[in-house]
PDB file of C-alpha atoms in Angstrom:
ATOM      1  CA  UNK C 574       0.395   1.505 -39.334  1.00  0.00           C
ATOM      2  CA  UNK C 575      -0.653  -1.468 -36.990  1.00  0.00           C
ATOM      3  CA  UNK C 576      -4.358  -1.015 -37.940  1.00  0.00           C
ATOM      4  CA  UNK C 577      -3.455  -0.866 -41.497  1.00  0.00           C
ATOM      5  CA  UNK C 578      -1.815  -4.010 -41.061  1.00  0.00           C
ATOM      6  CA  UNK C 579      -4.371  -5.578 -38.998  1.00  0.00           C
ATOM      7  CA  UNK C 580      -7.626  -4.220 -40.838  1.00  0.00           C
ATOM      8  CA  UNK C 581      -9.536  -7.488 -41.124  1.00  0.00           C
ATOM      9  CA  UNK C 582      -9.237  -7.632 -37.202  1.00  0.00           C
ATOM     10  CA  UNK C 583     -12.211  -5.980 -35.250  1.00  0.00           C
ATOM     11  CA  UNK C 584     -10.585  -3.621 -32.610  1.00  0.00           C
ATOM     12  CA  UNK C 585     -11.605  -4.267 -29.215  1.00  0.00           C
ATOM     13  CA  UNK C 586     -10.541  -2.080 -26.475  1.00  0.00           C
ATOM     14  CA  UNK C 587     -10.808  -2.091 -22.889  1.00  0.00           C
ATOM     15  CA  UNK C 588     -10.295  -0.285 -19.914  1.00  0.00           C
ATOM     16  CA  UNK C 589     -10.530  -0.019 -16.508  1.00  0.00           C
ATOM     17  CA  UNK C 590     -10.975   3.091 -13.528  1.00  0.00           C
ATOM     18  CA  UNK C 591     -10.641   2.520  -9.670  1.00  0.00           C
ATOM     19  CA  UNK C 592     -11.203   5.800  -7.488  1.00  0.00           C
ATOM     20  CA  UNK C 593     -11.590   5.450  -3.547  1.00  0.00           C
ATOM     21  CA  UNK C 594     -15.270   4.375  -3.901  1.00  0.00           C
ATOM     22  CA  UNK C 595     -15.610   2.640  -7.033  1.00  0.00           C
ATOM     23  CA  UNK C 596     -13.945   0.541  -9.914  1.00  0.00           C
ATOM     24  CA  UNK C 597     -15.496   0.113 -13.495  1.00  0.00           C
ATOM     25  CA  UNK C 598     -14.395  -1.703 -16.599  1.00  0.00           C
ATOM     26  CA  UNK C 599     -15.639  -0.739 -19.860  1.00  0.00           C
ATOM     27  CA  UNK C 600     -15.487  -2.775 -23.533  1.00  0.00           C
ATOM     28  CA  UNK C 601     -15.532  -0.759 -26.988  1.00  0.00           C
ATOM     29  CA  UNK C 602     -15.951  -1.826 -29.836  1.00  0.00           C
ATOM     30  CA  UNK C 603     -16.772  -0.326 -33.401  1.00  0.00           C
ATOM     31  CA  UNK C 604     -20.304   0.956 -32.948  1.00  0.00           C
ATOM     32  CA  UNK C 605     -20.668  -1.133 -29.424  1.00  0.00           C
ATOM     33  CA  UNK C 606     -20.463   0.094 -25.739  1.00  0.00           C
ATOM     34  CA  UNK C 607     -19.951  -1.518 -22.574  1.00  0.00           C
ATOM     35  CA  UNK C 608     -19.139  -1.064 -19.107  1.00  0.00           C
ATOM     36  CA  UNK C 609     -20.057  -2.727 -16.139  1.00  0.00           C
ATOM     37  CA  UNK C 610     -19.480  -1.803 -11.877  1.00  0.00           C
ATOM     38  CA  UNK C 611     -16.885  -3.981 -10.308  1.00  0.00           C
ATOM     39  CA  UNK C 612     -16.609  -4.735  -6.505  1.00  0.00           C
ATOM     40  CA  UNK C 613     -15.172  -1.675  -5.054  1.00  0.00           C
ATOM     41  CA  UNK C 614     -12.052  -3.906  -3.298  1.00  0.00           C
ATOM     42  CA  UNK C 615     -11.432  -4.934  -6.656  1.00  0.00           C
ATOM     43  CA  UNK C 616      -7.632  -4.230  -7.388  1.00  0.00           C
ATOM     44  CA  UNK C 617      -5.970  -2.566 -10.426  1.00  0.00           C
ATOM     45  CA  UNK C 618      -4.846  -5.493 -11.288  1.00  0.00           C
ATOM     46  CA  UNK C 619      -8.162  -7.375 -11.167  1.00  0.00           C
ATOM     47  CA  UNK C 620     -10.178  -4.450 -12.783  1.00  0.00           C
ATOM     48  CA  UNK C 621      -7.830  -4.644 -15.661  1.00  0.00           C
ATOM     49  CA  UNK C 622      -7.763  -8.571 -16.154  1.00  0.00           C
ATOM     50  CA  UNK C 623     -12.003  -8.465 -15.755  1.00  0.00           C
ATOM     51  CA  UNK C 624     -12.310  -5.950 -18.450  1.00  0.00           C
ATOM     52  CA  UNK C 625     -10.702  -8.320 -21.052  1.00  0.00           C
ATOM     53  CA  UNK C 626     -12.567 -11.066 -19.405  1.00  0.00           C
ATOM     54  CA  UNK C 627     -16.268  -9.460 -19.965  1.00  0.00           C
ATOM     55  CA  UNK C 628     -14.688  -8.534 -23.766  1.00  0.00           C
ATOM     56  CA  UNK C 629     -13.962 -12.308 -24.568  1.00  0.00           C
ATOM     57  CA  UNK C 630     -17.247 -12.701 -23.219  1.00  0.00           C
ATOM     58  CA  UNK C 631     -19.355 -10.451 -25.891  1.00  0.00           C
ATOM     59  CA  UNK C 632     -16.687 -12.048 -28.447  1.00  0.00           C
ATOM     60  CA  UNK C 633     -19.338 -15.163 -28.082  1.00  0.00           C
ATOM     61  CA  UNK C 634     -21.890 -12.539 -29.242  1.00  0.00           C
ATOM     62  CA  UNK C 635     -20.771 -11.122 -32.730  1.00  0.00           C
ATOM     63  CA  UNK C 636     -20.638 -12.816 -35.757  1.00  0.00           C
ATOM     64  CA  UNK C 637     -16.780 -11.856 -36.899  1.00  0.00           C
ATOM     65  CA  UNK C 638     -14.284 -14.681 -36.107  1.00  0.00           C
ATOM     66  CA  UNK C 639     -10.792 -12.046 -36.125  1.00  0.00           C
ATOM     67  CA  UNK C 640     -10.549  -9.388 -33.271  1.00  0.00           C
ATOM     68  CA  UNK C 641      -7.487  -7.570 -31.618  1.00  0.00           C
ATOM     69  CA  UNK C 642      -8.095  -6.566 -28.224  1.00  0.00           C
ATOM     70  CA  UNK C 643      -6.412  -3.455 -26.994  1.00  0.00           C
ATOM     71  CA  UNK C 644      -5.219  -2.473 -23.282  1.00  0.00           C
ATOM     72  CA  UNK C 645      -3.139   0.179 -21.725  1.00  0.00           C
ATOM     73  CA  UNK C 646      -2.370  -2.202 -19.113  1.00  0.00           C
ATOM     74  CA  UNK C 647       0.859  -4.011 -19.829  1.00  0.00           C
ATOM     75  CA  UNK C 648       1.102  -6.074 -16.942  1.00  0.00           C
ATOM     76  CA  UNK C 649      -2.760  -7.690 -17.868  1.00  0.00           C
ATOM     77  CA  UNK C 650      -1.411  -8.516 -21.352  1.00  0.00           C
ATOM     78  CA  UNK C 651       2.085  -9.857 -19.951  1.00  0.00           C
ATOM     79  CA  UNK C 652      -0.203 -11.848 -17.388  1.00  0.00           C
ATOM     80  CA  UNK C 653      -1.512 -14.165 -20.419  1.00  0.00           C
ATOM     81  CA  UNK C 654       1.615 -13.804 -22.511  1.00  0.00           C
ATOM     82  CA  UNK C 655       3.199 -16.047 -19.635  1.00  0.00           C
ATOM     83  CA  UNK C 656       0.046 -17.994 -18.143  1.00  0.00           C
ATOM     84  CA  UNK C 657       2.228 -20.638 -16.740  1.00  0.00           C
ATOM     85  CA  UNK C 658       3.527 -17.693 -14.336  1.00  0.00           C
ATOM     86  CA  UNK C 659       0.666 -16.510 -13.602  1.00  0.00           C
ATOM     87  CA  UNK C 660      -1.091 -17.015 -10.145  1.00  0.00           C
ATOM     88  CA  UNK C 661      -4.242 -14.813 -10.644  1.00  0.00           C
ATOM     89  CA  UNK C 662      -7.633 -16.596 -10.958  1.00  0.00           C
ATOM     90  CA  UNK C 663      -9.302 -14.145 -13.580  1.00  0.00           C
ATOM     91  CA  UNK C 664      -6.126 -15.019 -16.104  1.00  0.00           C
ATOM     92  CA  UNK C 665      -6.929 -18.583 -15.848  1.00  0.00           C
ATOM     93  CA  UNK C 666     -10.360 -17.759 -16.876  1.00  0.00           C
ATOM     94  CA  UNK C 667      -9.563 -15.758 -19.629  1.00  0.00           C
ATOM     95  CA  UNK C 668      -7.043 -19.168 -20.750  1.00  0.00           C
ATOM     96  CA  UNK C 669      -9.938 -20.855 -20.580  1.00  0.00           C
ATOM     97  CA  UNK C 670     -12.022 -18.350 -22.872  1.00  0.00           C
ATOM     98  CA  UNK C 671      -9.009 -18.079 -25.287  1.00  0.00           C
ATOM     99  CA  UNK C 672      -9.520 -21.409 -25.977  1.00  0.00           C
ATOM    100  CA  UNK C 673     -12.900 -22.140 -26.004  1.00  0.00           C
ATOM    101  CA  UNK C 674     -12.694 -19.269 -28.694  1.00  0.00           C
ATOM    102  CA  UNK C 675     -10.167 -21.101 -30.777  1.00  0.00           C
ATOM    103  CA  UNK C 676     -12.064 -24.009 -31.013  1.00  0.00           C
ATOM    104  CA  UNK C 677     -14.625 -22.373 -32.789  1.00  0.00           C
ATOM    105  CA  UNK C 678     -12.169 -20.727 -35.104  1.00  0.00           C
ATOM    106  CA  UNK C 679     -12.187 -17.393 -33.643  1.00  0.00           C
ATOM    107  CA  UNK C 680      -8.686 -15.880 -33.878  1.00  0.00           C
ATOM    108  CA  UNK C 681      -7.852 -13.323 -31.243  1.00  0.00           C
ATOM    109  CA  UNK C 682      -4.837 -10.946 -30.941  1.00  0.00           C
ATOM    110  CA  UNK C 683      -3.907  -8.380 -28.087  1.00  0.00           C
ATOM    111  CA  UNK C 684      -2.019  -5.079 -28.457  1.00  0.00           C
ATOM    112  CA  UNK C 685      -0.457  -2.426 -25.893  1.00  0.00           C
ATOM    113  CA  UNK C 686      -1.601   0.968 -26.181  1.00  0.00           C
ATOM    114  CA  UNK C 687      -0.202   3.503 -24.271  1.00  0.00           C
ATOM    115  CA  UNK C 688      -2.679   5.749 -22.079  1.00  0.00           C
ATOM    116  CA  UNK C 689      -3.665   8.969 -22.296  1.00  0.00           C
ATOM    117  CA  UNK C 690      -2.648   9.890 -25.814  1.00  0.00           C
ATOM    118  CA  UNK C 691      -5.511  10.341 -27.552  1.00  0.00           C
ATOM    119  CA  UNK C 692      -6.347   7.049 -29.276  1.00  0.00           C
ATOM    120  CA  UNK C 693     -10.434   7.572 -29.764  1.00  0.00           C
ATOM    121  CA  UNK C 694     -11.169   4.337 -28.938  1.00  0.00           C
ATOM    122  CA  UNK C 695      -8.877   4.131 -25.388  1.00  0.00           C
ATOM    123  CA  UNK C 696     -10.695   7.416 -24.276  1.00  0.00           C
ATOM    124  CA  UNK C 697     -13.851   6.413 -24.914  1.00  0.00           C
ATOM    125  CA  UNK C 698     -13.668   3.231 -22.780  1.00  0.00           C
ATOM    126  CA  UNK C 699     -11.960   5.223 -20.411  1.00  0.00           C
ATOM    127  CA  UNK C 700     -15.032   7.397 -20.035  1.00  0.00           C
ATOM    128  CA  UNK C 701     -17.312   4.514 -20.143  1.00  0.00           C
ATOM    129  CA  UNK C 702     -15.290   2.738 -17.178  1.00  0.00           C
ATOM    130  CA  UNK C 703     -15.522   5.630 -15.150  1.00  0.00           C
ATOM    131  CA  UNK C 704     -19.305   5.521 -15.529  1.00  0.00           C
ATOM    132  CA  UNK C 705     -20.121   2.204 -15.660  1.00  0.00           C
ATOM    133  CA  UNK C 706     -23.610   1.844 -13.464  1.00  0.00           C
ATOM    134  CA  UNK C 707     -24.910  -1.521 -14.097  1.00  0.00           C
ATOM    135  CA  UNK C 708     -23.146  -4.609 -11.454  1.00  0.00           C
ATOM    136  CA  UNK C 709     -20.583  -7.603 -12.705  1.00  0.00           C
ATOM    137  CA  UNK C 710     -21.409 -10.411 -10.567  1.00  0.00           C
ATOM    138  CA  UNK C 711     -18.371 -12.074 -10.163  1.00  0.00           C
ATOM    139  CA  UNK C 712     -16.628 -13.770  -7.388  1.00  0.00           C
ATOM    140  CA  UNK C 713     -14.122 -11.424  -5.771  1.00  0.00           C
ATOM    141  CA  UNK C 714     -10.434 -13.421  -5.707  1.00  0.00           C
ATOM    142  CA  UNK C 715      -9.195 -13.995  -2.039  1.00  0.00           C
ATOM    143  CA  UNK C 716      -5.963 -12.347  -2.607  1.00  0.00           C
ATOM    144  CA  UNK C 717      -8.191  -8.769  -2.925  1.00  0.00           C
ATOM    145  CA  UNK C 718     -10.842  -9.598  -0.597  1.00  0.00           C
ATOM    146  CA  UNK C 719      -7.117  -9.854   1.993  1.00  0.00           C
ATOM    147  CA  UNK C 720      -6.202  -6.616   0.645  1.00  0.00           C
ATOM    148  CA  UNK C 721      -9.104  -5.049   1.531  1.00  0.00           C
ATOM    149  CA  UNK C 722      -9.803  -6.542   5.100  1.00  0.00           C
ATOM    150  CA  UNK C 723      -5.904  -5.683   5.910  1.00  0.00           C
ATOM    151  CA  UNK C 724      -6.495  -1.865   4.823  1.00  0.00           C
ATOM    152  CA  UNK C 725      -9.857  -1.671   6.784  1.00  0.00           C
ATOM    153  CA  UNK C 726      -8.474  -3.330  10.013  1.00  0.00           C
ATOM    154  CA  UNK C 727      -5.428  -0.811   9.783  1.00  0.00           C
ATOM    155  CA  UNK C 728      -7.799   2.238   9.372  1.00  0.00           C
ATOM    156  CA  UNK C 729      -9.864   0.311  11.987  1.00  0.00           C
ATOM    157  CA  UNK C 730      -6.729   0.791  14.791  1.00  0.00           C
ATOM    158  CA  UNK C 731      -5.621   4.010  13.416  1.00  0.00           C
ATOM    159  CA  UNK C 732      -8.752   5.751  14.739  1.00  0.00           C
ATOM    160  CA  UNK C 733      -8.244   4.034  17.985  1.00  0.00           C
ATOM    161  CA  UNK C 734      -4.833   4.857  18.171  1.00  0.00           C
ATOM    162  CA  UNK C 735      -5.652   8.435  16.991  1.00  0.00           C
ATOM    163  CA  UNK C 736      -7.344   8.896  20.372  1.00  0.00           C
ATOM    164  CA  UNK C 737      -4.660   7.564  22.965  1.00  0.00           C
ATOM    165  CA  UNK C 738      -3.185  11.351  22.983  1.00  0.00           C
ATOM    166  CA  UNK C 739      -1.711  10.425  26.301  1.00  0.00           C
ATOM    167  CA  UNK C 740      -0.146   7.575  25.379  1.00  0.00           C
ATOM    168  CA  UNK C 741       3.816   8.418  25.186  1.00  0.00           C
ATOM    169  CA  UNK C 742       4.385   6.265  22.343  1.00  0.00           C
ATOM    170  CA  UNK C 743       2.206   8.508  20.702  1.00  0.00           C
ATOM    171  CA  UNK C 744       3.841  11.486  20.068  1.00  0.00           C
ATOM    172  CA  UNK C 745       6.585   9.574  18.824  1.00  0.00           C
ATOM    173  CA  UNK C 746       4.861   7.390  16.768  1.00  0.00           C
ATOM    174  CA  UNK C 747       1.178   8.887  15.192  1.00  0.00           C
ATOM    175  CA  UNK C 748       1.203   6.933  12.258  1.00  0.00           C
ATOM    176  CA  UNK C 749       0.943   3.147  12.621  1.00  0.00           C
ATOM    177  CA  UNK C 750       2.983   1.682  10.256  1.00  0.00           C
ATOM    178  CA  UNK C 751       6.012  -1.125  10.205  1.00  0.00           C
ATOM    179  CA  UNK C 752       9.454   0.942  11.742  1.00  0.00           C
ATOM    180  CA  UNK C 753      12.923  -0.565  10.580  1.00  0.00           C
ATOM    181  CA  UNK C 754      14.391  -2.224  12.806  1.00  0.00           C
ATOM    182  CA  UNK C 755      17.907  -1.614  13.575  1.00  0.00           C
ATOM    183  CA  UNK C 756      20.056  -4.510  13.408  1.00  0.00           C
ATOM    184  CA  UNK C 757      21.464  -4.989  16.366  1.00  0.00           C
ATOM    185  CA  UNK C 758      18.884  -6.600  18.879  1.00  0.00           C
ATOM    186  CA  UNK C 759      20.191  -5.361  21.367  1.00  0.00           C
ATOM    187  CA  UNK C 760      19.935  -1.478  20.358  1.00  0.00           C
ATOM    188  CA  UNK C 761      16.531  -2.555  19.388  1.00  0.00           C
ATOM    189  CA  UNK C 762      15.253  -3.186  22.973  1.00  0.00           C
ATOM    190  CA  UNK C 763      16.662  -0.319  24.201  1.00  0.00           C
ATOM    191  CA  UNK C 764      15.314   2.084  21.186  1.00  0.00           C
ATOM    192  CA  UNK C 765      11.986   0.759  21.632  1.00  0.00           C
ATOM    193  CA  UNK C 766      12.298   1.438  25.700  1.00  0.00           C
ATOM    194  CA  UNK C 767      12.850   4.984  25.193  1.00  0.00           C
ATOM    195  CA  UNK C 768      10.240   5.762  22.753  1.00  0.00           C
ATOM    196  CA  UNK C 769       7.511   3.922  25.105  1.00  0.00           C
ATOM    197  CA  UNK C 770       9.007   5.483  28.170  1.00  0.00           C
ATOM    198  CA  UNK C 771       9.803   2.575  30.496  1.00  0.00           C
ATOM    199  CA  UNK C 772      13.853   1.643  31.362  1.00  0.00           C
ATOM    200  CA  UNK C 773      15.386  -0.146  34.154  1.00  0.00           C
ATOM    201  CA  UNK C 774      16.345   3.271  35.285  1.00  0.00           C
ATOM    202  CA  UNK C 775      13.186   5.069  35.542  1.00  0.00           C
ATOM    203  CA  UNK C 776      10.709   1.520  36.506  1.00  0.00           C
ATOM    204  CA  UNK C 777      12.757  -0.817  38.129  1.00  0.00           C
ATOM    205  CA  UNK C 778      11.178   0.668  41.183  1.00  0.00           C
ATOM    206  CA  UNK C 779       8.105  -0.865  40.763  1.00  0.00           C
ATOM    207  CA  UNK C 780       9.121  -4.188  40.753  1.00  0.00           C
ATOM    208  CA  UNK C 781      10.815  -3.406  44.205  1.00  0.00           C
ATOM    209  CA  UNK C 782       8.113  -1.746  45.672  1.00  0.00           C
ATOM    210  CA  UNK C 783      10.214   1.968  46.347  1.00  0.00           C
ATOM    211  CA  UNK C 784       9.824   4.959  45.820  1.00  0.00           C
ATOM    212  CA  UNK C 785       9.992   7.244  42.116  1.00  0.00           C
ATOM    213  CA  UNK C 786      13.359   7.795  41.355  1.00  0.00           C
ATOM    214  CA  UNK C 787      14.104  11.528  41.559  1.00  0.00           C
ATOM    215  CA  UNK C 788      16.140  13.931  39.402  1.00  0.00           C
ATOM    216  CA  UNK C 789      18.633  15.463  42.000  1.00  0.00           C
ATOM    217  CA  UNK C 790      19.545  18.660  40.822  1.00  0.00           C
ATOM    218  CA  UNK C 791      15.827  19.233  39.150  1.00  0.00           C
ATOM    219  CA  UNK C 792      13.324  17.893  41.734  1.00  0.00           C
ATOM    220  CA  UNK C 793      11.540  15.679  39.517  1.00  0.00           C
ATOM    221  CA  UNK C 794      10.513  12.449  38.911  1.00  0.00           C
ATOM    222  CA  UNK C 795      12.992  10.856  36.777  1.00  0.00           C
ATOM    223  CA  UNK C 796      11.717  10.012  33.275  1.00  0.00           C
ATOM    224  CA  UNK C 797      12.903   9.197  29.855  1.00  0.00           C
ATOM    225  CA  UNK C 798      11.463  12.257  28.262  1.00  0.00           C
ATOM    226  CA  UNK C 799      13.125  14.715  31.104  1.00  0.00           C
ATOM    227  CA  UNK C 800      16.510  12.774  30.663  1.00  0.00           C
ATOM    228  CA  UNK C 801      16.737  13.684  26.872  1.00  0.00           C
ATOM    229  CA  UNK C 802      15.200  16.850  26.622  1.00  0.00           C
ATOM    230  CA  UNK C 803      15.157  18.454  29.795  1.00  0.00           C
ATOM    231  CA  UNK C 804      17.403  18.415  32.169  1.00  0.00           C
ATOM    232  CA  UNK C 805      19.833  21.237  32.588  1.00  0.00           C
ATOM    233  CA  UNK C 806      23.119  19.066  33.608  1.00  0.00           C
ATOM    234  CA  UNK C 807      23.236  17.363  29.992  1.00  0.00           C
ATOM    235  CA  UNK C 808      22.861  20.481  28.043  1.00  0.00           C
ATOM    236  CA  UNK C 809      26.700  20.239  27.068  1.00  0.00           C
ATOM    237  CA  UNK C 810      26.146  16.675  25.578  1.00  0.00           C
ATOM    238  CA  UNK C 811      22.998  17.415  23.805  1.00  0.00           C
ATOM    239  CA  UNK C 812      24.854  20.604  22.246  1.00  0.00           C
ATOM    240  CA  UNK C 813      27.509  17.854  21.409  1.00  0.00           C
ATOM    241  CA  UNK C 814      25.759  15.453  19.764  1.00  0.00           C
ATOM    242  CA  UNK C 815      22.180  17.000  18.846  1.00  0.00           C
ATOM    243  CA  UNK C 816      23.917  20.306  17.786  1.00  0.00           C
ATOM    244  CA  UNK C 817      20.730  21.596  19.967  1.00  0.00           C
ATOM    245  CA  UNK C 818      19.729  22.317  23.104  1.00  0.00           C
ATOM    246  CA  UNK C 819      16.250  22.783  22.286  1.00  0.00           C
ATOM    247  CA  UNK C 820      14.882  19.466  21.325  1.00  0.00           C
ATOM    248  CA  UNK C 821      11.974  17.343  20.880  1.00  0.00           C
ATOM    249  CA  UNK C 822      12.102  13.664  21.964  1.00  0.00           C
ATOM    250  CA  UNK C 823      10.537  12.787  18.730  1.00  0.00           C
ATOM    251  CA  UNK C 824      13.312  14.246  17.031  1.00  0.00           C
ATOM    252  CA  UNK C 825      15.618  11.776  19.235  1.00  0.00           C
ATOM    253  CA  UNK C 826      13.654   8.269  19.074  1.00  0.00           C
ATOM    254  CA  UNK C 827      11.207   8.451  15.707  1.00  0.00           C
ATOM    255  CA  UNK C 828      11.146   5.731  13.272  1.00  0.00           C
ATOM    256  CA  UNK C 829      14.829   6.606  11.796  1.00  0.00           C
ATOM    257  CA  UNK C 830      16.224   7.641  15.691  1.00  0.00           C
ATOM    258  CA  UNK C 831      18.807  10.613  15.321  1.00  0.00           C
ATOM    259  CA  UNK C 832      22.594   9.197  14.584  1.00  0.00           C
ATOM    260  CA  UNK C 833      24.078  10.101  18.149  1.00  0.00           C
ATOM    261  CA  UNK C 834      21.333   8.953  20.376  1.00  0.00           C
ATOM    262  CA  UNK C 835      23.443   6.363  21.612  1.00  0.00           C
ATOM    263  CA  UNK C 836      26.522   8.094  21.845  1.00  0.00           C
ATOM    264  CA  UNK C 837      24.958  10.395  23.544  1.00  0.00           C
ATOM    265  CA  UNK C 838      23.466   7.550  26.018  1.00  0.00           C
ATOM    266  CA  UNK C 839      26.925   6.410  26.969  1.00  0.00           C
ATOM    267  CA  UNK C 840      28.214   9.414  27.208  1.00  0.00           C
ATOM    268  CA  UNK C 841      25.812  10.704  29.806  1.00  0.00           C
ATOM    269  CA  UNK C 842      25.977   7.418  31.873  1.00  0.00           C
ATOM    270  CA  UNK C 843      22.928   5.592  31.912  1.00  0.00           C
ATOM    271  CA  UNK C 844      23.455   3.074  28.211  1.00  0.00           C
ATOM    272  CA  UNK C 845      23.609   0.328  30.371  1.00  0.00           C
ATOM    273  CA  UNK C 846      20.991   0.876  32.824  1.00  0.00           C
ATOM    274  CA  UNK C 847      18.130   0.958  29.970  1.00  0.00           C
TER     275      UNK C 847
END
């Protein structure tokens, strides 16, 4: 087995746990345990790289010069496999560890062990990352301190938006997130016009200073949301190309719009006057 081959190497293994309020990394070794509380807009990634980082760091500590340091995190151990690829600040500080380590003759290995399959010493760091009460000062790198401010300023306008209920765009579009964009412009402009309501046909009016356009068999003003879904005279088209008559304009303009809405457009007249 690998520790049979590797038995004059003292096992090191490390671990880290991020939940929605907190991130931990915790160090085992043979009768030794460790764990400290990491920023809580730490990243996976970071979480993982700082728990081999605070092990190198009690490696300065012990009086054996042969270790192997195991992680279930693949990507941290491809991270300093390939250093010269490597952008993250924590891996160049754990370069700089490895070799401050070598100098003094201390010979370090690192192994992949797979998660959750009931390796003593990967559950027991998992349990001690998970609990980990005591602070790691260390500097935060910028790329998850960006992370973090991006995520809060999106929650941030997702509450605001949350409460513009009247808003038409709304109802199309709760959820604020990045739409694709469909690749012809100009179907673009005129998409986005009927999900926030305002065409040439229904506004123009107000840059003319007239009067609402009316619906003349309904009586109404004339609006995007009554064009699509309401009134009676295209009932035959939306049967056509909706295979409904019952409809809701979010079903017609969401973030993937439905197949035929243009068709549909042309057909009824009014394409070009978006």
């Amino acid at each position: 087995s690998h520790r049979t081959q590797f038995c004059t190497y003292s096992p090191i293994f490390t671990d880290e746990s991020k939940t929605a309020s907190r991130v931990g990394c915790g160090v085992v070794f043979d009768q030794n345990v460790f764990s400290r509380r990491l920023n809580a807009s730490c990243s996976v990634s970071t979480a993982e790289l700082m728990a081999i980082w605070f092990a190198l760091e009690k490696v300065f500590t012990l009086p054996e010069n042969t270790f192997c340091i195991y992680s279930d995190s693949l990507s941290a151990l491809e991270t300093l496999a390939h250093p010269q690829t490597s952008t993250h600040p924590i891996s160049s500080e754990i370069l700089c560890l490895l070799a401050r380590l070598k100098a003094i003759d201390c010979e370090i290995l690192s192994c992949w062990t797979p998660s959750h399959v009931g390796i003593h010493g990967n559950e027991l760091t998992d349990t001690v990352a998970k609990s980990a009460s005591i602070d790691l000062n260390h500097p935060l790198p910028y790329a998850d301190i960006k992370k973090f401010l991006l995520i809060s300023v999106h929650s941030l306008w997702q509450e605001s938006w949350d409460q513009q209920i009247h808003n038409k765009l709304h109802s199309i579009q709760p959820l604020l997130k990045l739409r694709p964009v469909v690749p012809v412009r100009m179907l673009d402009v005129k998409l986005n016009r009927l999900r926030i309501g305002h065409t040439r046909l229904t506004h123009k009016y107000l840059l003319f200073g007239e009067r609402c356009p009316a619906c003349t068999t309904c009586h109404v003003n004339l609006t995007v949301h009554h064009i699509l879904v309401e009134c009676p005279v295209f009932s035959n088209h939306r049967s056509r190309f909706f295979s409904s008559v019952s409809l809701n304009i979010r079903d017609l303009v969401e973030e993937r719009p439905h197949q035929h809405i243009f068709a549909f457009l042309k057909a009824i007249g009014i394409f070009n006057f978006l």
